[in-house]
Amino acid sequence: MRTGNEPVQARSPLRIRCGLALWGLLWALAGAVAFAAAERPEWAAACAALAAVAATDLVMVIRHIRQGPHFQPGRDIPPYEADRGRNDAFGRRNAGGRRGNTRP
């Protein structure tokens, strides 16, 4: 929820996450190759699974970077109205306006 006091020049951490995913992918692949060469198939499989996770993360990060910036409200847009508890599951309230057990 937008509160109206977010930083004006906030930056996304996608580029650092991309670098970290690439770094993890390279190390996981190197580990899988090294463990396979040392005839340790369990550890090689674990490193290969970790490499698959890192590759998936890298693909998602690159996809988000290529999507470009999304709309963010500017300074001229006022903060959103605060939720006053009207979004509870069943729409019932206590006498004090709080959510809770409202048995008749």
mmCIF file of C-alpha atoms in Angstrom:
data_model
loop_
_atom_site.group_PDB
_atom_site.id
_atom_site.type_symbol
_atom_site.label_atom_id
_atom_site.label_comp_id
_atom_site.label_asym_id
_atom_site.label_seq_id
_atom_site.Cartn_x
_atom_site.Cartn_y
_atom_site.Cartn_z
ATOM 1 C CA MET A 1 0.000 0.000 0.000
ATOM 2 C CA ARG A 2 1.299 3.449 -0.872
ATOM 3 C CA THR A 3 1.747 5.695 2.146
ATOM 4 C CA GLY A 4 2.985 8.805 0.374
ATOM 5 C CA ASN A 5 6.413 8.975 1.996
ATOM 6 C CA GLU A 6 8.366 6.618 -0.275
ATOM 7 C CA PRO A 7 11.754 7.782 -1.559
ATOM 8 C CA VAL A 8 11.496 9.751 -4.785
ATOM 9 C CA GLN A 9 14.554 8.129 -6.380
ATOM 10 C CA ALA A 10 14.062 4.554 -5.109
ATOM 11 C CA ARG A 11 15.924 1.920 -7.110
ATOM 12 C CA SER A 12 15.090 -1.692 -7.774
ATOM 13 C CA PRO A 13 17.550 -4.340 -6.542
ATOM 14 C CA LEU A 14 17.128 -6.363 -9.738
ATOM 15 C CA ARG A 15 20.608 -5.738 -11.109
ATOM 16 C CA ILE A 16 22.373 -6.878 -7.948
ATOM 17 C CA ARG A 17 20.040 -9.880 -7.779
ATOM 18 C CA CYS A 18 20.945 -10.663 -11.391
ATOM 19 C CA GLY A 19 24.637 -10.573 -10.522
ATOM 20 C CA LEU A 20 24.161 -12.761 -7.460
ATOM 21 C CA ALA A 21 22.082 -15.294 -9.405
ATOM 22 C CA LEU A 22 24.749 -15.444 -12.100
ATOM 23 C CA TRP A 23 27.486 -15.866 -9.469
ATOM 24 C CA GLY A 24 25.511 -18.661 -7.793
ATOM 25 C CA LEU A 25 24.834 -20.345 -11.117
ATOM 26 C CA LEU A 26 28.529 -20.379 -12.001
ATOM 27 C CA TRP A 27 29.540 -21.799 -8.611
ATOM 28 C CA ALA A 28 26.791 -24.419 -8.646
ATOM 29 C CA LEU A 29 27.780 -25.563 -12.129
ATOM 30 C CA ALA A 30 31.437 -25.697 -11.113
ATOM 31 C CA GLY A 31 30.481 -27.716 -8.038
ATOM 32 C CA ALA A 32 28.397 -30.133 -10.085
ATOM 33 C CA VAL A 33 31.277 -30.702 -12.520
ATOM 34 C CA ALA A 34 33.833 -31.065 -9.717
ATOM 35 C CA PHE A 35 31.706 -33.523 -7.731
ATOM 36 C CA ALA A 36 30.912 -35.523 -10.867
ATOM 37 C CA ALA A 37 34.649 -35.749 -11.614
ATOM 38 C CA ALA A 38 35.282 -36.862 -8.021
ATOM 39 C CA GLU A 39 32.626 -39.573 -8.415
ATOM 40 C CA ARG A 40 30.267 -38.090 -5.826
ATOM 41 C CA PRO A 41 26.912 -38.346 -7.655
ATOM 42 C CA GLU A 42 24.769 -37.234 -4.683
ATOM 43 C CA TRP A 43 26.662 -33.974 -4.266
ATOM 44 C CA ALA A 44 26.774 -33.471 -8.029
ATOM 45 C CA ALA A 45 22.984 -33.856 -8.174
ATOM 46 C CA ALA A 46 22.554 -31.394 -5.303
ATOM 47 C CA CYS A 47 24.752 -28.834 -7.065
ATOM 48 C CA ALA A 48 22.874 -29.424 -10.332
ATOM 49 C CA ALA A 49 19.553 -28.824 -8.561
ATOM 50 C CA LEU A 50 20.937 -25.629 -7.046
ATOM 51 C CA ALA A 51 22.131 -24.573 -10.503
ATOM 52 C CA ALA A 52 18.611 -25.133 -11.842
ATOM 53 C CA VAL A 53 17.160 -22.908 -9.110
ATOM 54 C CA ALA A 54 19.751 -20.210 -9.815
ATOM 55 C CA ALA A 55 19.082 -20.421 -13.560
ATOM 56 C CA THR A 56 15.337 -20.066 -12.993
ATOM 57 C CA ASP A 57 15.917 -17.051 -10.766
ATOM 58 C CA LEU A 58 18.239 -15.535 -13.356
ATOM 59 C CA VAL A 59 15.618 -15.966 -16.094
ATOM 60 C CA MET A 60 12.939 -14.335 -13.937
ATOM 61 C CA VAL A 61 15.198 -11.411 -12.997
ATOM 62 C CA ILE A 62 16.150 -10.785 -16.624
ATOM 63 C CA ARG A 63 12.463 -10.920 -17.566
ATOM 64 C CA HIS A 64 11.625 -8.327 -14.915
ATOM 65 C CA ILE A 65 14.489 -6.078 -16.024
ATOM 66 C CA ARG A 66 13.340 -6.245 -19.653
ATOM 67 C CA GLN A 67 9.770 -5.347 -18.675
ATOM 68 C CA GLY A 68 11.047 -1.933 -17.714
ATOM 69 C CA PRO A 69 9.750 0.424 -15.067
ATOM 70 C CA HIS A 70 6.155 0.108 -13.975
ATOM 71 C CA PHE A 71 3.847 2.974 -13.155
ATOM 72 C CA GLN A 72 4.477 4.542 -9.786
ATOM 73 C CA PRO A 73 2.325 7.416 -8.539
ATOM 74 C CA GLY A 74 4.096 10.768 -8.471
ATOM 75 C CA ARG A 75 4.240 13.482 -5.834
ATOM 76 C CA ASP A 76 0.943 14.952 -6.991
ATOM 77 C CA ILE A 77 -0.968 11.756 -6.072
ATOM 78 C CA PRO A 78 -2.091 11.833 -2.420
ATOM 79 C CA PRO A 79 -1.561 8.816 -0.144
ATOM 80 C CA TYR A 80 -4.195 6.120 -0.241
ATOM 81 C CA GLU A 81 -6.967 6.183 2.299
ATOM 82 C CA ALA A 82 -6.147 4.011 5.300
ATOM 83 C CA ASP A 83 -8.007 0.733 5.757
ATOM 84 C CA ARG A 84 -10.461 1.181 8.628
ATOM 85 C CA GLY A 85 -11.073 -2.537 9.178
ATOM 86 C CA ARG A 86 -13.805 -2.882 6.564
ATOM 87 C CA ASN A 87 -12.024 -5.703 4.761
ATOM 88 C CA ASP A 88 -12.521 -8.441 7.322
ATOM 89 C CA ALA A 89 -13.603 -11.873 6.123
ATOM 90 C CA PHE A 90 -17.326 -11.688 6.920
ATOM 91 C CA GLY A 91 -17.997 -7.958 7.184
ATOM 92 C CA ARG A 92 -18.934 -8.190 10.877
ATOM 93 C CA ARG A 93 -17.699 -5.881 13.626
ATOM 94 C CA ASN A 94 -17.736 -5.720 17.386
ATOM 95 C CA ALA A 95 -19.468 -2.938 19.243
ATOM 96 C CA GLY A 96 -16.168 -1.042 19.434
ATOM 97 C CA GLY A 97 -15.666 -1.258 15.684
ATOM 98 C CA ARG A 98 -13.059 -4.009 15.991
ATOM 99 C CA ARG A 99 -13.153 -7.344 14.276
ATOM 100 C CA GLY A 100 -13.605 -10.394 16.407
ATOM 101 C CA ASN A 101 -16.092 -12.870 17.755
ATOM 102 C CA THR A 102 -19.553 -11.434 17.018
ATOM 103 C CA ARG A 103 -21.900 -14.186 18.126
ATOM 104 C CA PRO A 104 -25.475 -13.001 18.757
#
